[in-house]
Coordinates of C-alpha atoms in Angstrom, one line a residue:
X21 CA -36.0 33.3 -13.2
X22 CA -34.7 34.6 -16.0
X23 CA -31.2 32.9 -18.4
X24 CA -28.6 35.4 -16.1
X25 CA -30.0 34.0 -12.8
X26 CA -29.9 30.1 -14.2
X27 CA -26.8 30.8 -15.6
X28 CA -25.0 31.4 -12.3
X29 CA -27.0 29.1 -10.2
X30 CA -25.8 26.3 -13.0
X31 CA -21.8 27.3 -12.2
X32 CA -22.6 27.7 -8.9
X33 CA -23.8 24.2 -8.6
X34 CA -21.1 22.6 -11.0
X35 CA -18.5 24.6 -8.5
X36 CA -20.3 22.7 -5.5
X37 CA -19.2 19.6 -7.8
X38 CA -16.4 20.2 -8.4
X39 CA -15.6 21.3 -4.5
X40 CA -16.9 17.9 -3.5
X41 CA -15.5 15.6 -6.0
X42 CA -11.7 17.2 -5.1
X43 CA -12.4 16.7 -1.0
X44 CA -13.2 12.9 -1.8
X45 CA -10.5 12.3 -4.3
X46 CA -8.1 14.3 -1.3
X47 CA -9.2 11.9 1.3
X48 CA -8.6 8.7 -1.1
X49 CA -5.5 10.0 -2.1
X50 CA -4.0 10.4 1.6
X51 CA -2.3 7.1 1.5
X52 CA -3.2 6.5 5.4
X53 CA -2.8 2.5 4.5
X54 CA -4.4 0.9 7.3
X55 CA -6.0 1.3 10.7
X56 CA -5.3 -0.2 14.0
X57 CA -8.4 -0.2 16.7
X58 CA -8.3 -0.5 19.6
X59 CA -10.9 0.3 23.0
X60 CA -13.6 -1.4 24.2
X61 CA -17.0 -2.0 23.3
X62 CA -17.9 1.5 21.2
X63 CA -15.4 0.2 18.6
X64 CA -15.9 -3.4 18.6
X65 CA -16.7 -5.1 15.3
X66 CA -16.8 -8.8 16.5
X67 CA -13.6 -9.8 18.9
X68 CA -16.2 -10.9 22.0
X69 CA -18.1 -13.7 19.2
X70 CA -14.5 -15.8 19.6
X71 CA -14.4 -15.0 23.7
X72 CA -16.6 -16.7 27.1
X73 CA -18.1 -13.6 27.9
X74 CA -21.6 -12.4 28.3
X75 CA -20.7 -9.1 26.5
X76 CA -21.6 -9.4 23.5
X77 CA -23.7 -8.2 20.7
X78 CA -24.0 -11.0 17.5
X79 CA -27.8 -11.8 18.3
X80 CA -30.6 -9.6 16.5
X81 CA -32.1 -6.7 17.6
X82 CA -27.3 -5.9 17.2
X83 CA -27.0 -4.6 13.2
X84 CA -30.8 -4.5 12.4
X85 CA -29.4 -1.4 10.2
X86 CA -26.5 -2.7 9.4
X87 CA -26.2 -4.5 5.5
X88 CA -23.6 -7.6 7.1
X89 CA -26.6 -8.0 9.9
X90 CA -25.2 -8.4 13.7
X91 CA -21.7 -8.5 13.4
X92 CA -20.8 -7.5 17.5
X93 CA -21.2 -4.5 16.9
X94 CA -22.3 -3.0 19.5
X95 CA -25.2 -0.8 17.0
X96 CA -27.7 -0.9 15.8
X97 CA -25.8 -0.3 12.2
X98 CA -22.4 0.9 11.7
X99 CA -20.0 1.4 14.5
X100 CA -17.4 4.3 14.5
X101 CA -14.8 3.0 13.4
X102 CA -16.7 2.2 10.3
X103 CA -17.6 5.7 9.5
X104 CA -14.4 6.3 10.4
X105 CA -12.7 4.1 7.7
X106 CA -15.6 5.2 4.9
X107 CA -14.0 8.4 5.3
X108 CA -10.7 7.4 4.6
X109 CA -11.7 5.3 2.0
X110 CA -10.2 2.8 4.0
X111 CA -12.1 -1.0 4.5
X112 CA -12.8 -1.2 8.7
X113 CA -10.0 -4.1 9.3
X114 CA -11.2 -7.5 10.4
X115 CA -11.5 -8.4 13.7
X116 CA -8.3 -10.0 15.2
X117 CA -9.6 -13.0 17.4
X118 CA -11.2 -14.3 13.4
X119 CA -9.8 -17.0 12.6
X120 CA -9.3 -15.3 9.3
X121 CA -8.1 -12.4 10.5
X122 CA -4.5 -13.5 8.6
X123 CA -2.6 -12.6 4.7
X124 CA -4.5 -10.5 3.4
X125 CA -7.1 -9.2 5.2
X126 CA -4.9 -7.9 7.0
X127 CA -3.2 -5.4 4.8
X128 CA -5.8 -2.3 6.1
X129 CA -5.5 -3.2 9.9
X130 CA -6.7 -5.0 12.9
X131 CA -9.0 -4.2 15.1
X132 CA -8.5 -5.6 18.7
X133 CA -12.0 -3.6 20.3
X134 CA -13.2 -6.0 23.1
X135 CA -16.3 -5.1 24.6
X136 CA -16.1 -4.8 28.9
X137 CA -12.2 -4.5 28.0
X138 CA -10.6 -1.7 30.5
X139 CA -6.7 -0.1 30.8
X140 CA -6.8 -1.6 33.9
X141 CA -6.6 -5.5 33.2
X142 CA -9.6 -6.3 36.4
X143 CA -11.5 -3.9 34.3
X144 CA -15.1 -6.0 32.7
X145 CA -13.8 -9.6 35.1
X146 CA -18.0 -9.5 35.6
X147 CA -18.8 -10.1 32.3
X148 CA -16.2 -13.3 31.1
X149 CA -13.6 -13.2 29.0
X150 CA -12.8 -9.9 27.3
X151 CA -9.2 -7.7 25.9
X152 CA -8.0 -5.1 28.2
X153 CA -5.6 -3.1 26.8
X154 CA -2.7 -5.3 27.5
X155 CA -3.7 -8.3 26.0
X156 CA -4.4 -7.0 23.0
X157 CA -0.7 -4.4 22.6
X158 CA 0.5 -8.2 22.8
X159 CA -2.5 -9.5 20.3
X160 CA -1.2 -6.4 17.7
X161 CA 2.5 -7.8 18.7
X162 CA 0.9 -11.4 17.1
X163 CA 0.0 -9.2 14.0
X164 CA 3.5 -7.6 14.2
X165 CA 5.1 -11.0 12.9
X166 CA 2.4 -11.1 10.5
X167 CA 3.7 -8.5 8.9
X168 CA 7.0 -9.7 8.9
X169 CA 6.5 -12.7 7.0
X170 CA 5.0 -10.8 4.4
X171 CA 7.6 -7.7 4.1
X172 CA 10.7 -7.2 4.5
X173 CA 11.6 -4.7 7.9
X174 CA 12.2 -0.9 6.1
X175 CA 8.8 -0.7 4.1
X176 CA 6.1 -2.3 7.6
X177 CA 8.8 0.8 9.1
X178 CA 6.3 2.8 6.7
X179 CA 3.4 1.7 6.6
X180 CA 3.5 1.7 10.5
X181 CA 4.3 5.6 10.6
X182 CA 1.9 6.3 8.2
X183 CA -1.6 3.7 9.5
X184 CA -3.3 5.5 11.9
X185 CA -4.2 3.6 15.0
X186 CA -7.5 4.9 16.3
X187 CA -8.0 4.0 21.1
X188 CA -11.0 4.3 22.6
X189 CA -11.4 2.5 26.5
X190 CA -11.8 3.6 29.5
X191 CA -15.4 3.7 29.7
X192 CA -15.3 0.2 31.4
X193 CA -12.7 1.4 33.5
X194 CA -15.3 3.2 35.2
X195 CA -18.6 1.5 34.1
X196 CA -17.1 -2.1 34.9
X197 CA -15.2 -1.9 38.2
X198 CA -15.4 2.1 39.5
X199 CA -18.3 2.8 39.7
X200 CA -19.1 -1.3 40.7
X201 CA -19.1 -0.9 44.5
X202 CA -20.1 -4.2 45.3
X203 CA -17.3 -6.1 42.6
X204 CA -14.7 -3.4 42.4
X205 CA -12.6 -2.1 45.4
X206 CA -11.2 0.3 43.5
X207 CA -14.0 3.1 45.3
X208 CA -12.8 2.7 48.0
X209 CA -9.3 2.6 47.5
X210 CA -8.6 5.8 45.2
X211 CA -10.9 9.5 45.2
X212 CA -12.4 9.9 42.1
X213 CA -9.4 12.2 40.8
X214 CA -6.4 9.7 42.0
X215 CA -8.6 7.0 40.3
X216 CA -8.5 9.2 36.9
X217 CA -4.7 9.8 37.3
X218 CA -4.1 5.6 37.6
X219 CA -5.4 5.6 34.2
X220 CA -4.3 7.7 32.6
X221 CA -0.8 7.1 34.1
X222 CA -1.4 3.1 32.5
X223 CA -2.8 4.8 30.0
X224 CA 0.3 7.3 29.4
X225 CA 2.3 3.5 29.3
X226 CA -0.4 1.2 27.1
X227 CA 0.5 4.2 24.2
X228 CA 4.4 4.9 24.8
X229 CA 4.1 0.6 24.2
X230 CA 2.8 0.9 21.3
X231 CA 4.6 3.7 19.4
X232 CA 7.7 1.7 21.6
X233 CA 6.0 -1.0 18.1
X234 CA 6.4 1.4 15.4
X235 CA 2.7 3.7 15.5
X236 CA 3.0 6.6 15.4
X237 CA -0.6 8.3 14.6
X238 CA -2.5 8.2 17.8
X239 CA -6.0 9.2 17.8
X240 CA -7.6 8.8 21.7
X241 CA -10.6 9.0 22.2
X242 CA -11.9 10.7 26.0
X243 CA -14.7 9.9 27.9
X244 CA -18.1 10.7 26.9
X245 CA -21.0 12.1 29.9
X246 CA -22.2 8.4 31.4
X247 CA -24.4 10.2 34.3
X248 CA -26.1 10.3 31.1
X249 CA -26.4 6.7 29.9
X250 CA -29.7 5.1 30.1
X251 CA -28.7 2.8 32.6
X252 CA -27.0 5.2 35.0
X253 CA -30.1 7.5 34.4
X254 CA -31.9 3.9 34.9
X255 CA -30.4 4.3 38.1
X256 CA -32.0 6.6 39.9
X257 CA -29.6 8.4 41.2
X258 CA -31.1 11.7 39.5
X259 CA -34.6 13.7 39.3
X260 CA -37.1 12.2 36.0
X261 CA -34.6 13.8 32.7
X262 CA -32.1 15.0 34.3
X263 CA -28.1 13.0 33.6
X264 CA -26.3 12.2 36.9
X265 CA -23.6 14.8 37.5
X266 CA -21.5 12.8 39.8
X267 CA -20.8 10.7 37.1
X268 CA -20.0 13.1 34.7
X269 CA -17.6 14.8 37.6
X270 CA -16.0 12.0 37.9
X271 CA -14.7 10.7 34.1
X272 CA -13.8 14.5 34.1
X273 CA -10.5 14.0 35.7
X274 CA -10.1 11.2 33.1
X275 CA -10.6 13.2 30.3
X276 CA -8.1 16.1 31.3
X277 CA -5.7 14.0 32.2
X278 CA -6.1 12.3 28.2
X279 CA -5.8 15.7 27.0
X280 CA -3.3 16.5 29.5
X281 CA -0.7 13.5 28.4
X282 CA -1.7 14.5 24.8
X283 CA 0.1 17.7 25.4
X284 CA 2.7 15.9 26.7
X285 CA 2.9 13.4 24.5
X286 CA 3.3 15.9 21.2
X287 CA 5.9 17.3 22.9
X288 CA 7.9 14.5 23.8
X289 CA 7.6 12.8 20.6
X290 CA 8.2 15.0 18.0
X291 CA 8.2 12.3 14.5
X292 CA 4.5 11.6 16.1
X293 CA 1.0 12.6 16.7
X294 CA -1.6 12.5 19.0
X295 CA -4.8 14.2 19.1
X296 CA -6.9 14.3 21.8
X297 CA -11.0 13.3 20.5
X298 CA -13.4 15.7 23.2
X299 CA -16.2 13.3 23.2
X300 CA -17.1 14.6 26.1
X301 CA -17.8 17.9 24.8
X302 CA -19.1 16.4 21.2
X303 CA -22.0 14.0 22.7
X304 CA -22.4 16.5 25.3
X305 CA -23.3 19.1 22.6
X306 CA -25.6 16.0 21.0
X307 CA -27.8 15.7 24.5
X308 CA -28.1 19.4 25.4
X309 CA -28.8 20.8 22.0
X310 CA -31.1 17.4 20.1
X311 CA -33.5 19.3 17.8
X312 CA -29.9 20.9 16.2
X313 CA -29.6 17.3 15.0
X314 CA -32.5 15.9 14.4
X315 CA -33.2 14.0 17.6
X316 CA -36.0 13.9 19.9
X317 CA -35.2 11.3 22.5
X318 CA -32.4 11.8 24.4
X319 CA -33.3 9.4 27.5
X320 CA -34.2 5.9 27.4
X321 CA -32.5 3.7 25.0
X322 CA -33.7 2.2 21.9
X323 CA -33.7 -1.2 22.6
X324 CA -33.7 -2.2 26.7
X325 CA -35.2 -3.1 29.6
X326 CA -36.4 -1.4 32.5
X327 CA -36.5 1.8 33.4
X328 CA -35.1 4.6 30.5
X329 CA -34.7 1.0 28.8
X330 CA -31.6 1.1 30.6
X331 CA -31.8 -1.7 33.3
X332 CA -30.5 -4.3 31.6
X333 CA -29.4 -3.4 27.9
X334 CA -31.1 -5.3 24.6
X335 CA -32.3 -9.0 24.5
X336 CA -32.2 -11.0 21.9
X337 CA -34.7 -11.3 19.2
X338 CA -36.4 -7.8 21.6
X339 CA -38.1 -5.7 19.6
X340 CA -36.5 -2.3 19.3
X341 CA -37.7 1.5 18.3
X342 CA -39.1 2.6 15.2
X343 CA -37.6 6.2 15.0
X344 CA -33.7 5.1 15.5
X345 CA -32.5 7.5 13.5
X346 CA -34.3 10.5 16.1
X347 CA -32.8 8.4 19.3
X348 CA -29.4 8.8 20.4
X349 CA -29.2 6.0 22.4
X350 CA -29.8 2.7 21.0
X351 CA -28.9 0.4 24.5
X352 CA -28.4 0.7 27.5
X353 CA -24.3 2.1 27.1
X354 CA -24.6 2.7 23.1
X355 CA -25.0 5.6 21.1
X356 CA -27.2 4.5 17.9
X357 CA -25.7 4.7 14.5
X358 CA -26.9 8.2 13.9
X359 CA -25.2 9.3 17.4
X360 CA -22.0 7.8 16.1
X361 CA -22.5 9.3 12.7
X362 CA -22.5 13.2 14.5
X363 CA -18.9 11.8 16.9
X364 CA -17.3 10.5 13.7
X365 CA -17.8 13.2 11.4
X366 CA -16.6 16.1 13.9
X367 CA -14.0 14.5 15.0
X368 CA -13.1 13.7 11.1
X369 CA -13.4 17.4 10.1
X370 CA -14.1 19.0 14.0
X371 CA -11.9 22.2 14.9
X372 CA -9.6 21.9 18.4
X373 CA -12.8 22.1 19.9
X374 CA -13.9 18.3 18.9
X375 CA -10.5 17.5 18.3
X376 CA -7.3 18.4 19.5
X377 CA -4.5 19.6 18.4
X378 CA -5.5 18.4 14.9
X379 CA -8.6 16.0 13.3
X380 CA -8.0 12.4 11.2
X381 CA -8.5 13.9 8.2
X382 CA -5.0 16.7 8.9
X383 CA -3.8 13.9 10.9
X384 CA -3.6 11.4 7.6
X385 CA -2.6 14.7 5.7
X386 CA 0.8 14.4 7.7

């Protein structure tokens, strides 16, 4: 390579470095003061550690690849909210139920998410105690009382308006309600479309309640292809190597309703922004094109028992698979850190096919 070629390569490398530094500086100056997290085990960081429940992940091998160990995250490593926080330059907010979550610890937000919790109060009761969405909203009000003792009303209103609410729920309303006919009557009382509408209507009221409490920026995640998770594959209702298409069709009614709800909320509340994350599309792309994302294993869990390692979820002290970075699913229900990263990156940076009408990065700039 000649001198001119070396010079051009050096200039190109410098420009790339400057672009990266500019993007990092832009993200870190976006002035998102806090994250408030609501939902289920996909974004839980340890609330259920303090509840009387079977839905816990505070034991090895959960957290095997996380620098803090087994914290209650249902993952081998970081959770969705950890990645979103990193992209925004915000520490991942602590769990509400932890007695130490007060004072300076709540300045960057609070995480209310609870494994087994759902939109409907009864969803997940088969696991024991959990914070449903309605209870999480009440818990948020408790946090607001703490903020009121720390600042003035005008500053608090601005703080809440600039913060982002991340909401990931609905999964347990299917996995631990509608798809459990032996324990719940919902599948007898409602068609799949009626149940999807019921969830969306209840969810809409819950989001409006959070809006009435002062939040203005909402990231609302749809439900992924539940028919493809190891636990559903292990049911034997589909050929080997195939997802259970009927389950995927059932959750489709909720996703369609949620996207329509987001459009309506944006029309009704021009002072706010509501965005819909197309979880089904993103994770479906990963499962349909695993090699593109350097995944080798898409149909069984890294840690679990039985068919597809999905009939029982990860057990205490169980030895997990070693190829975790190449495996989509960590346990019977949850993605690995590597798969979570793909969704987090696309939620933050993706086009409207991934997140509609704007992504988290754009939302943070508003």
